[in-house]
Every structure is written in C-alpha cells, then in structure tokens.
C-alpha cells in the first residue's frame, strides 16, 4: 500500500533564513529550509509523509546504501515562469521514473500520483525560496531521494526531498 498525500503533515521552520544574494552562487550550494520524509516501517507499510525542517541524515556505517548502492533519485526542478508563478517541469514523468527505479531495486511500491501531490505541497511550502526569474533558475535537487538505511534484518527506506 502506498503512502497517502492526505496524511501529509507540515512542521515549518520557526525562523527561516533569508535568501542569500544569488550573484555568484554555485549550483547545489544552497538548500531549502525543509525536506520531505516518508519512511517504510518494519517491512509492513509506508509511514505518513512529513515536511520537516531540513536536517542531516544520520546513517550508521552498515547502512545498505553505502555498501550495496541501494538508493535512487530523480532530479526535478521547480522554477519561476515569466509571470512569477512557481512551476514544475514534467513532474509526473519524474514520479513514474522513480517508481520504475524503485521496482528494479525491489523496494516497496508506491503510487506515483501520491508522490506527485506531496512534491507539489513541498514546492508550495518552499515557494519563497524559488528565486525570481533571472536569478538562479530553480529549486532543483534530488526530489526525491530514496535510500535503504538498514539492511538486511530491518529494511528502512526513506524518501527525502531535498
């Protein structure tokens, strides 16, 4: 059974940092104040999706993604159009490819339409961090990243939109 977008909870950062000056900023050097987390729980079911303040991932040395490369990601962009609206570029294709990749890795299945709804909500939360047209063009990153964090006795899988 897939995670459900209707179960999404949002924990906002209390004091979000202002956008730094964008001139000369290198691609991939600034991160949004929030991330999405969806965990697969005890080989049984997906947990509820959460938008939480950005944090480091804590991974023990035996983490499966470090030893066996059990991870995948999809690059996805959110950008401002000429009218100033935040847009996603073909996100349904990214979500479908993510499902295809996770199926190949024998990871738990999910509904790509539910993932799309969650990504859209994430972009709404982060819309103020999407630079105006003419700046760095987008919120861009590994949206989502899926990795196996423990293996083999208790597979723990995380979806993170960074």
PDB file of N, CA and C in Angstrom, residues 4-103:
ATOM      1  N   UNK A   4       0.059   8.135   1.546  1.00  0.00           N
ATOM      2  CA  UNK A   4      -1.067   8.944   1.086  1.00  0.00           C
ATOM      3  C   UNK A   4      -0.782  10.425   1.317  1.00  0.00           C
ATOM      4  N   UNK A   5      -0.961  11.226   0.294  1.00  0.00           N
ATOM      5  CA  UNK A   5      -0.732  12.668   0.406  1.00  0.00           C
ATOM      6  C   UNK A   5      -1.680  13.304   1.417  1.00  0.00           C
ATOM      7  N   UNK A   6      -2.869  12.762   1.579  1.00  0.00           N
ATOM      8  CA  UNK A   6      -3.831  13.347   2.532  1.00  0.00           C
ATOM      9  C   UNK A   6      -3.340  13.226   3.978  1.00  0.00           C
ATOM     10  N   UNK A   7      -2.372  12.343   4.232  1.00  0.00           N
ATOM     11  CA  UNK A   7      -1.816  12.165   5.580  1.00  0.00           C
ATOM     12  C   UNK A   7      -0.592  13.058   5.817  1.00  0.00           C
ATOM     13  N   UNK A   8      -0.242  13.880   4.844  1.00  0.00           N
ATOM     14  CA  UNK A   8       0.936  14.743   4.952  1.00  0.00           C
ATOM     15  C   UNK A   8       0.789  15.733   6.102  1.00  0.00           C
ATOM     16  N   UNK A   9       1.839  15.831   6.928  1.00  0.00           N
ATOM     17  CA  UNK A   9       1.892  16.858   7.966  1.00  0.00           C
ATOM     18  C   UNK A   9       3.060  17.783   7.654  1.00  0.00           C
ATOM     19  N   UNK A  10       2.935  19.020   8.083  1.00  0.00           N
ATOM     20  CA  UNK A  10       3.969  20.024   7.814  1.00  0.00           C
ATOM     21  C   UNK A  10       4.426  20.625   9.132  1.00  0.00           C
ATOM     22  N   UNK A  11       5.722  20.538   9.384  1.00  0.00           N
ATOM     23  CA  UNK A  11       6.342  21.201  10.535  1.00  0.00           C
ATOM     24  C   UNK A  11       7.253  22.288   9.959  1.00  0.00           C
ATOM     25  N   UNK A  12       6.818  23.512  10.060  1.00  0.00           N
ATOM     26  CA  UNK A  12       7.571  24.613   9.445  1.00  0.00           C
ATOM     27  C   UNK A  12       8.730  25.072  10.324  1.00  0.00           C
ATOM     28  N   UNK A  13       9.758  25.557   9.671  1.00  0.00           N
ATOM     29  CA  UNK A  13      10.887  26.172  10.356  1.00  0.00           C
ATOM     30  C   UNK A  13      10.369  27.432  11.039  1.00  0.00           C
ATOM     31  N   UNK A  14      10.761  27.649  12.294  1.00  0.00           N
ATOM     32  CA  UNK A  14      10.245  28.817  13.011  1.00  0.00           C
ATOM     33  C   UNK A  14      10.830  30.124  12.488  1.00  0.00           C
ATOM     34  N   UNK A  15      12.112  30.149  12.187  1.00  0.00           N
ATOM     35  CA  UNK A  15      12.759  31.355  11.657  1.00  0.00           C
ATOM     36  C   UNK A  15      13.509  31.005  10.376  1.00  0.00           C
ATOM     37  N   UNK A  16      12.809  30.966   9.240  1.00  0.00           N
ATOM     38  CA  UNK A  16      13.515  30.601   8.010  1.00  0.00           C
ATOM     39  C   UNK A  16      14.577  31.638   7.657  1.00  0.00           C
ATOM     40  N   UNK A  17      15.727  31.168   7.208  1.00  0.00           N
ATOM     41  CA  UNK A  17      16.778  32.114   6.834  1.00  0.00           C
ATOM     42  C   UNK A  17      16.382  32.878   5.576  1.00  0.00           C
ATOM     43  N   UNK A  18      16.827  34.123   5.451  1.00  0.00           N
ATOM     44  CA  UNK A  18      16.534  34.864   4.215  1.00  0.00           C
ATOM     45  C   UNK A  18      17.335  34.276   3.056  1.00  0.00           C
ATOM     46  N   UNK A  19      16.824  34.470   1.865  1.00  0.00           N
ATOM     47  CA  UNK A  19      17.580  34.040   0.690  1.00  0.00           C
ATOM     48  C   UNK A  19      18.865  34.851   0.611  1.00  0.00           C
ATOM     49  N   UNK A  20      20.000  34.204   0.442  1.00  0.00           N
ATOM     50  CA  UNK A  20      21.244  34.963   0.314  1.00  0.00           C
ATOM     51  C   UNK A  20      21.303  35.645  -1.050  1.00  0.00           C
ATOM     52  N   UNK A  21      22.213  36.600  -1.216  1.00  0.00           N
ATOM     53  CA  UNK A  21      22.403  37.181  -2.554  1.00  0.00           C
ATOM     54  C   UNK A  21      22.761  36.056  -3.528  1.00  0.00           C
ATOM     55  N   UNK A  22      22.151  36.072  -4.688  1.00  0.00           N
ATOM     56  CA  UNK A  22      22.302  34.952  -5.610  1.00  0.00           C
ATOM     57  C   UNK A  22      23.435  35.121  -6.616  1.00  0.00           C
ATOM     58  N   UNK A  23      23.972  36.309  -6.709  1.00  0.00           N
ATOM     59  CA  UNK A  23      25.048  36.532  -7.675  1.00  0.00           C
ATOM     60  C   UNK A  23      26.272  35.704  -7.273  1.00  0.00           C
ATOM     61  N   UNK A  24      26.737  34.887  -8.181  1.00  0.00           N
ATOM     62  CA  UNK A  24      27.933  34.088  -7.948  1.00  0.00           C
ATOM     63  C   UNK A  24      27.714  32.816  -7.138  1.00  0.00           C
ATOM     64  N   UNK A  25      26.477  32.518  -6.782  1.00  0.00           N
ATOM     65  CA  UNK A  25      26.210  31.304  -6.013  1.00  0.00           C
ATOM     66  C   UNK A  25      26.373  30.086  -6.913  1.00  0.00           C
ATOM     67  N   UNK A  26      27.061  29.071  -6.416  1.00  0.00           N
ATOM     68  CA  UNK A  26      27.269  27.857  -7.195  1.00  0.00           C
ATOM     69  C   UNK A  26      26.057  26.942  -7.081  1.00  0.00           C
ATOM     70  N   UNK A  27      25.756  26.270  -8.184  1.00  0.00           N
ATOM     71  CA  UNK A  27      24.638  25.338  -8.223  1.00  0.00           C
ATOM     72  C   UNK A  27      24.805  24.281  -7.130  1.00  0.00           C
ATOM     73  N   UNK A  28      23.736  24.012  -6.398  1.00  0.00           N
ATOM     74  CA  UNK A  28      23.760  22.971  -5.377  1.00  0.00           C
ATOM     75  C   UNK A  28      24.375  23.374  -4.058  1.00  0.00           C
ATOM     76  N   UNK A  29      24.636  24.663  -3.862  1.00  0.00           N
ATOM     77  CA  UNK A  29      25.279  25.092  -2.615  1.00  0.00           C
ATOM     78  C   UNK A  29      24.298  25.668  -1.602  1.00  0.00           C
ATOM     79  N   UNK A  30      23.048  25.868  -1.982  1.00  0.00           N
ATOM     80  CA  UNK A  30      22.026  26.398  -1.077  1.00  0.00           C
ATOM     81  C   UNK A  30      20.905  25.364  -0.997  1.00  0.00           C
ATOM     82  N   UNK A  31      20.419  25.127   0.207  1.00  0.00           N
ATOM     83  CA  UNK A  31      19.351  24.149   0.398  1.00  0.00           C
ATOM     84  C   UNK A  31      18.118  24.820   0.961  1.00  0.00           C
ATOM     85  N   UNK A  32      16.966  24.253   0.662  1.00  0.00           N
ATOM     86  CA  UNK A  32      15.711  24.782   1.188  1.00  0.00           C
ATOM     87  C   UNK A  32      15.640  24.500   2.685  1.00  0.00           C
ATOM     88  N   UNK A  33      14.844  25.284   3.430  1.00  0.00           N
ATOM     89  CA  UNK A  33      14.756  25.087   4.878  1.00  0.00           C
ATOM     90  C   UNK A  33      13.999  23.825   5.297  1.00  0.00           C
ATOM     91  N   UNK A  34      13.333  23.156   4.361  1.00  0.00           N
ATOM     92  CA  UNK A  34      12.535  21.978   4.699  1.00  0.00           C
ATOM     93  C   UNK A  34      12.928  20.795   3.827  1.00  0.00           C
ATOM     94  N   UNK A  35      12.494  19.622   4.242  1.00  0.00           N
ATOM     95  CA  UNK A  35      12.658  18.404   3.457  1.00  0.00           C
ATOM     96  C   UNK A  35      11.440  17.518   3.694  1.00  0.00           C
ATOM     97  N   UNK A  36      11.199  16.596   2.787  1.00  0.00           N
ATOM     98  CA  UNK A  36      10.105  15.636   2.939  1.00  0.00           C
ATOM     99  C   UNK A  36      10.699  14.322   3.424  1.00  0.00           C
ATOM    100  N   UNK A  37      10.038  13.712   4.390  1.00  0.00           N
ATOM    101  CA  UNK A  37      10.455  12.390   4.862  1.00  0.00           C
ATOM    102  C   UNK A  37       9.251  11.456   4.825  1.00  0.00           C
ATOM    103  N   UNK A  38       9.463  10.293   4.230  1.00  0.00           N
ATOM    104  CA  UNK A  38       8.460   9.228   4.234  1.00  0.00           C
ATOM    105  C   UNK A  38       9.227   7.942   4.507  1.00  0.00           C
ATOM    106  N   UNK A  39       8.950   7.294   5.598  1.00  0.00           N
ATOM    107  CA  UNK A  39       9.702   6.094   5.944  1.00  0.00           C
ATOM    108  C   UNK A  39       8.863   4.834   5.751  1.00  0.00           C
ATOM    109  N   UNK A  40       9.543   3.799   5.267  1.00  0.00           N
ATOM    110  CA  UNK A  40       8.951   2.470   5.187  1.00  0.00           C
ATOM    111  C   UNK A  40       9.175   1.837   6.550  1.00  0.00           C
ATOM    112  N   UNK A  41       8.123   1.367   7.175  1.00  0.00           N
ATOM    113  CA  UNK A  41       8.210   0.912   8.559  1.00  0.00           C
ATOM    114  C   UNK A  41       8.144  -0.609   8.670  1.00  0.00           C
ATOM    115  N   UNK A  42       9.204  -1.194   9.152  1.00  0.00           N
ATOM    116  CA  UNK A  42       9.254  -2.610   9.549  1.00  0.00           C
ATOM    117  C   UNK A  42       8.739  -3.589   8.505  1.00  0.00           C
ATOM    118  N   UNK A  43       9.103  -3.413   7.268  1.00  0.00           N
ATOM    119  CA  UNK A  43       8.671  -4.309   6.192  1.00  0.00           C
ATOM    120  C   UNK A  43       7.155  -4.460   6.113  1.00  0.00           C
ATOM    121  N   UNK A  44       6.427  -3.490   6.621  1.00  0.00           N
ATOM    122  CA  UNK A  44       4.976  -3.622   6.679  1.00  0.00           C
ATOM    123  C   UNK A  44       4.235  -2.580   5.854  1.00  0.00           C
ATOM    124  N   UNK A  45       4.619  -1.320   5.994  1.00  0.00           N
ATOM    125  CA  UNK A  45       3.854  -0.276   5.312  1.00  0.00           C
ATOM    126  C   UNK A  45       4.647   1.027   5.294  1.00  0.00           C
ATOM    127  N   UNK A  46       4.208   1.911   4.424  1.00  0.00           N
ATOM    128  CA  UNK A  46       4.769   3.254   4.401  1.00  0.00           C
ATOM    129  C   UNK A  46       4.224   4.039   5.588  1.00  0.00           C
ATOM    130  N   UNK A  47       5.074   4.863   6.180  1.00  0.00           N
ATOM    131  CA  UNK A  47       4.619   5.775   7.218  1.00  0.00           C
ATOM    132  C   UNK A  47       3.964   6.988   6.580  1.00  0.00           C
ATOM    133  N   UNK A  48       3.496   7.876   7.406  1.00  0.00           N
ATOM    134  CA  UNK A  48       2.878   9.100   6.897  1.00  0.00           C
ATOM    135  C   UNK A  48       3.947  10.057   6.393  1.00  0.00           C
ATOM    136  N   UNK A  49       3.694  10.714   5.280  1.00  0.00           N
ATOM    137  CA  UNK A  49       4.652  11.695   4.762  1.00  0.00           C
ATOM    138  C   UNK A  49       4.693  12.926   5.663  1.00  0.00           C
ATOM    139  N   UNK A  50       5.896  13.494   5.794  1.00  0.00           N
ATOM    140  CA  UNK A  50       6.070  14.678   6.637  1.00  0.00           C
ATOM    141  C   UNK A  50       6.977  15.673   5.930  1.00  0.00           C
ATOM    142  N   UNK A  51       6.622  16.935   6.007  1.00  0.00           N
ATOM    143  CA  UNK A  51       7.537  18.008   5.626  1.00  0.00           C
ATOM    144  C   UNK A  51       8.084  18.529   6.938  1.00  0.00           C
ATOM    145  N   UNK A  52       9.401  18.467   7.078  1.00  0.00           N
ATOM    146  CA  UNK A  52      10.057  18.818   8.340  1.00  0.00           C
ATOM    147  C   UNK A  52      11.202  19.786   8.066  1.00  0.00           C
ATOM    148  N   UNK A  53      11.708  20.461   9.105  1.00  0.00           N
ATOM    149  CA  UNK A  53      12.887  21.297   8.905  1.00  0.00           C
ATOM    150  C   UNK A  53      14.057  20.460   8.370  1.00  0.00           C
ATOM    151  N   UNK A  54      14.831  21.062   7.505  1.00  0.00           N
ATOM    152  CA  UNK A  54      15.998  20.397   6.914  1.00  0.00           C
ATOM    153  C   UNK A  54      16.918  19.922   8.023  1.00  0.00           C
ATOM    154  N   UNK A  55      17.421  18.708   7.874  1.00  0.00           N
ATOM    155  CA  UNK A  55      18.355  18.155   8.858  1.00  0.00           C
ATOM    156  C   UNK A  55      19.295  17.198   8.149  1.00  0.00           C
ATOM    157  N   UNK A  56      20.400  16.910   8.793  1.00  0.00           N
ATOM    158  CA  UNK A  56      21.314  15.911   8.261  1.00  0.00           C
ATOM    159  C   UNK A  56      20.694  14.531   8.424  1.00  0.00           C
ATOM    160  N   UNK A  57      21.054  13.622   7.548  1.00  0.00           N
ATOM    161  CA  UNK A  57      20.641  12.236   7.689  1.00  0.00           C
ATOM    162  C   UNK A  57      21.692  11.524   8.529  1.00  0.00           C
ATOM    163  N   UNK A  58      21.270  10.812   9.529  1.00  0.00           N
ATOM    164  CA  UNK A  58      22.183  10.053  10.375  1.00  0.00           C
ATOM    165  C   UNK A  58      22.206   8.613   9.878  1.00  0.00           C
ATOM    166  N   UNK A  59      23.354   8.179   9.399  1.00  0.00           N
ATOM    167  CA  UNK A  59      23.470   6.850   8.813  1.00  0.00           C
ATOM    168  C   UNK A  59      24.573   6.063   9.510  1.00  0.00           C
ATOM    169  N   UNK A  60      24.256   4.881  10.038  1.00  0.00           N
ATOM    170  CA  UNK A  60      25.301   4.054  10.642  1.00  0.00           C
ATOM    171  C   UNK A  60      26.216   3.474   9.562  1.00  0.00           C
ATOM    172  N   UNK A  61      27.421   3.051   9.928  1.00  0.00           N
ATOM    173  CA  UNK A  61      28.370   2.538   8.932  1.00  0.00           C
ATOM    174  C   UNK A  61      27.861   1.343   8.132  1.00  0.00           C
ATOM    175  N   UNK A  62      26.963   0.551   8.693  1.00  0.00           N
ATOM    176  CA  UNK A  62      26.451  -0.619   7.975  1.00  0.00           C
ATOM    177  C   UNK A  62      25.268  -0.297   7.067  1.00  0.00           C
ATOM    178  N   UNK A  63      25.003   0.963   6.854  1.00  0.00           N
ATOM    179  CA  UNK A  63      23.880   1.375   6.018  1.00  0.00           C
ATOM    180  C   UNK A  63      23.962   0.741   4.632  1.00  0.00           C
ATOM    181  N   UNK A  64      22.851   0.143   4.221  1.00  0.00           N
ATOM    182  CA  UNK A  64      22.811  -0.608   2.964  1.00  0.00           C
ATOM    183  C   UNK A  64      23.153   0.244   1.747  1.00  0.00           C
ATOM    184  N   UNK A  65      22.743   1.502   1.746  1.00  0.00           N
ATOM    185  CA  UNK A  65      23.024   2.327   0.564  1.00  0.00           C
ATOM    186  C   UNK A  65      24.520   2.587   0.410  1.00  0.00           C
ATOM    187  N   UNK A  66      25.276   2.527   1.495  1.00  0.00           N
ATOM    188  CA  UNK A  66      26.719   2.741   1.413  1.00  0.00           C
ATOM    189  C   UNK A  66      27.452   1.498   0.912  1.00  0.00           C
ATOM    190  N   UNK A  67      26.945   0.320   1.242  1.00  0.00           N
ATOM    191  CA  UNK A  67      27.619  -0.926   0.884  1.00  0.00           C
ATOM    192  C   UNK A  67      27.135  -1.527  -0.430  1.00  0.00           C
ATOM    193  N   UNK A  68      25.847  -1.396  -0.685  1.00  0.00           N
ATOM    194  CA  UNK A  68      25.260  -2.089  -1.830  1.00  0.00           C
ATOM    195  C   UNK A  68      24.635  -1.142  -2.849  1.00  0.00           C
ATOM    196  N   UNK A  69      24.816   0.145  -2.662  1.00  0.00           N
ATOM    197  CA  UNK A  69      24.277   1.171  -3.569  1.00  0.00           C
ATOM    198  C   UNK A  69      22.761   1.080  -3.704  1.00  0.00           C
ATOM    199  N   UNK A  70      22.081   0.725  -2.618  1.00  0.00           N
ATOM    200  CA  UNK A  70      20.620   0.633  -2.643  1.00  0.00           C
ATOM    201  C   UNK A  70      20.022   2.014  -2.448  1.00  0.00           C
ATOM    202  N   UNK A  71      20.005   2.767  -3.518  1.00  0.00           N
ATOM    203  CA  UNK A  71      19.424   4.110  -3.498  1.00  0.00           C
ATOM    204  C   UNK A  71      19.138   4.547  -4.917  1.00  0.00           C
ATOM    205  N   UNK A  72      18.245   5.490  -5.031  1.00  0.00           N
ATOM    206  CA  UNK A  72      17.965   6.091  -6.330  1.00  0.00           C
ATOM    207  C   UNK A  72      17.431   7.500  -6.100  1.00  0.00           C
ATOM    208  N   UNK A  73      17.508   8.301  -7.139  1.00  0.00           N
ATOM    209  CA  UNK A  73      16.973   9.655  -7.034  1.00  0.00           C
ATOM    210  C   UNK A  73      16.459  10.093  -8.391  1.00  0.00           C
ATOM    211  N   UNK A  74      15.663  11.121  -8.349  1.00  0.00           N
ATOM    212  CA  UNK A  74      15.163  11.772  -9.555  1.00  0.00           C
ATOM    213  C   UNK A  74      15.462  13.252  -9.419  1.00  0.00           C
ATOM    214  N   UNK A  75      16.092  13.830 -10.392  1.00  0.00           N
ATOM    215  CA  UNK A  75      16.293  15.271 -10.403  1.00  0.00           C
ATOM    216  C   UNK A  75      15.015  15.946 -10.883  1.00  0.00           C
ATOM    217  N   UNK A  76      14.552  16.931 -10.175  1.00  0.00           N
ATOM    218  CA  UNK A  76      13.299  17.603 -10.514  1.00  0.00           C
ATOM    219  C   UNK A  76      13.466  19.082 -10.239  1.00  0.00           C
ATOM    220  N   UNK A  77      12.991  19.907 -11.133  1.00  0.00           N
ATOM    221  CA  UNK A  77      13.139  21.355 -10.982  1.00  0.00           C
ATOM    222  C   UNK A  77      11.811  22.037 -10.727  1.00  0.00           C
ATOM    223  N   UNK A  78      11.865  23.021  -9.853  1.00  0.00           N
ATOM    224  CA  UNK A  78      10.773  23.984  -9.699  1.00  0.00           C
ATOM    225  C   UNK A  78      11.393  25.331 -10.058  1.00  0.00           C
ATOM    226  N   UNK A  79      10.714  26.097 -10.863  1.00  0.00           N
ATOM    227  CA  UNK A  79      11.271  27.374 -11.326  1.00  0.00           C
ATOM    228  C   UNK A  79      10.147  28.389 -11.444  1.00  0.00           C
ATOM    229  N   UNK A  80      10.524  29.652 -11.513  1.00  0.00           N
ATOM    230  CA  UNK A  80       9.530  30.715 -11.729  1.00  0.00           C
ATOM    231  C   UNK A  80       9.422  30.999 -13.218  1.00  0.00           C
ATOM    232  N   UNK A  81       8.182  31.105 -13.683  1.00  0.00           N
ATOM    233  CA  UNK A  81       7.974  31.459 -15.084  1.00  0.00           C
ATOM    234  C   UNK A  81       8.005  32.981 -15.232  1.00  0.00           C
ATOM    235  N   UNK A  82       7.798  33.465 -16.434  1.00  0.00           N
ATOM    236  CA  UNK A  82       7.866  34.909 -16.703  1.00  0.00           C
ATOM    237  C   UNK A  82       6.839  35.694 -15.901  1.00  0.00           C
ATOM    238  N   UNK A  83       5.725  35.048 -15.527  1.00  0.00           N
ATOM    239  CA  UNK A  83       4.683  35.720 -14.737  1.00  0.00           C
ATOM    240  C   UNK A  83       4.944  35.624 -13.232  1.00  0.00           C
ATOM    241  N   UNK A  84       6.037  34.951 -12.850  1.00  0.00           N
ATOM    242  CA  UNK A  84       6.379  34.843 -11.433  1.00  0.00           C
ATOM    243  C   UNK A  84       5.783  33.644 -10.719  1.00  0.00           C
ATOM    244  N   UNK A  85       5.059  32.783 -11.441  1.00  0.00           N
ATOM    245  CA  UNK A  85       4.484  31.582 -10.822  1.00  0.00           C
ATOM    246  C   UNK A  85       5.546  30.499 -10.704  1.00  0.00           C
ATOM    247  N   UNK A  86       5.492  29.730  -9.617  1.00  0.00           N
ATOM    248  CA  UNK A  86       6.413  28.605  -9.449  1.00  0.00           C
ATOM    249  C   UNK A  86       5.833  27.406 -10.190  1.00  0.00           C
ATOM    250  N   UNK A  87       6.639  26.824 -11.055  1.00  0.00           N
ATOM    251  CA  UNK A  87       6.198  25.724 -11.911  1.00  0.00           C
ATOM    252  C   UNK A  87       7.127  24.522 -11.725  1.00  0.00           C
ATOM    253  N   UNK A  88       6.588  23.350 -12.005  1.00  0.00           N
ATOM    254  CA  UNK A  88       7.374  22.121 -12.049  1.00  0.00           C
ATOM    255  C   UNK A  88       7.475  21.681 -13.504  1.00  0.00           C
ATOM    256  N   UNK A  89       8.615  21.121 -13.882  1.00  0.00           N
ATOM    257  CA  UNK A  89       8.803  20.662 -15.254  1.00  0.00           C
ATOM    258  C   UNK A  89       8.548  19.156 -15.332  1.00  0.00           C
ATOM    259  N   UNK A  90       7.448  18.761 -15.904  1.00  0.00           N
ATOM    260  CA  UNK A  90       7.051  17.370 -16.116  1.00  0.00           C
ATOM    261  C   UNK A  90       7.218  16.476 -14.877  1.00  0.00           C
ATOM    262  N   UNK A  91       6.675  16.884 -13.743  1.00  0.00           N
ATOM    263  CA  UNK A  91       6.889  16.107 -12.513  1.00  0.00           C
ATOM    264  C   UNK A  91       6.276  14.713 -12.554  1.00  0.00           C
ATOM    265  N   UNK A  92       5.200  14.540 -13.321  1.00  0.00           N
ATOM    266  CA  UNK A  92       4.580  13.213 -13.384  1.00  0.00           C
ATOM    267  C   UNK A  92       5.536  12.197 -13.998  1.00  0.00           C
ATOM    268  N   UNK A  93       6.393  12.651 -14.908  1.00  0.00           N
ATOM    269  CA  UNK A  93       7.379  11.745 -15.509  1.00  0.00           C
ATOM    270  C   UNK A  93       8.459  11.378 -14.493  1.00  0.00           C
ATOM    271  N   UNK A  94       8.868  12.356 -13.677  1.00  0.00           N
ATOM    272  CA  UNK A  94       9.851  12.063 -12.640  1.00  0.00           C
ATOM    273  C   UNK A  94       9.308  11.030 -11.652  1.00  0.00           C
ATOM    274  N   UNK A  95       8.057  11.207 -11.251  1.00  0.00           N
ATOM    275  CA  UNK A  95       7.449  10.282 -10.286  1.00  0.00           C
ATOM    276  C   UNK A  95       7.310   8.885 -10.884  1.00  0.00           C
ATOM    277  N   UNK A  96       6.953   8.793 -12.152  1.00  0.00           N
ATOM    278  CA  UNK A  96       6.845   7.489 -12.820  1.00  0.00           C
ATOM    279  C   UNK A  96       8.219   6.825 -12.932  1.00  0.00           C
ATOM    280  N   UNK A  97       9.247   7.608 -13.261  1.00  0.00           N
ATOM    281  CA  UNK A  97      10.604   7.046 -13.345  1.00  0.00           C
ATOM    282  C   UNK A  97      11.089   6.591 -11.978  1.00  0.00           C
ATOM    283  N   UNK A  98      10.719   7.337 -10.921  1.00  0.00           N
ATOM    284  CA  UNK A  98      11.112   6.941  -9.577  1.00  0.00           C
ATOM    285  C   UNK A  98      10.501   5.589  -9.226  1.00  0.00           C
ATOM    286  N   UNK A  99       9.239   5.396  -9.561  1.00  0.00           N
ATOM    287  CA  UNK A  99       8.602   4.102  -9.305  1.00  0.00           C
ATOM    288  C   UNK A  99       9.301   2.996 -10.095  1.00  0.00           C
ATOM    289  N   UNK A 100       9.640   3.271 -11.336  1.00  0.00           N
ATOM    290  CA  UNK A 100      10.346   2.282 -12.157  1.00  0.00           C
ATOM    291  C   UNK A 100      11.689   1.916 -11.527  1.00  0.00           C
ATOM    292  N   UNK A 101      12.426   2.912 -11.056  1.00  0.00           N
ATOM    293  CA  UNK A 101      13.726   2.660 -10.428  1.00  0.00           C
ATOM    294  C   UNK A 101      13.579   1.861  -9.138  1.00  0.00           C
ATOM    295  N   UNK A 102      12.603   2.230  -8.319  1.00  0.00           N
ATOM    296  CA  UNK A 102      12.423   1.518  -7.053  1.00  0.00           C
ATOM    297  C   UNK A 102      11.961   0.082  -7.294  1.00  0.00           C
ATOM    298  N   UNK A 103      11.176  -0.141  -8.329  1.00  0.00           N
ATOM    299  CA  UNK A 103      10.745  -1.501  -8.667  1.00  0.00           C
ATOM    300  C   UNK A 103      11.951  -2.346  -9.055  1.00  0.00           C
TER     301      UNK A 103
END
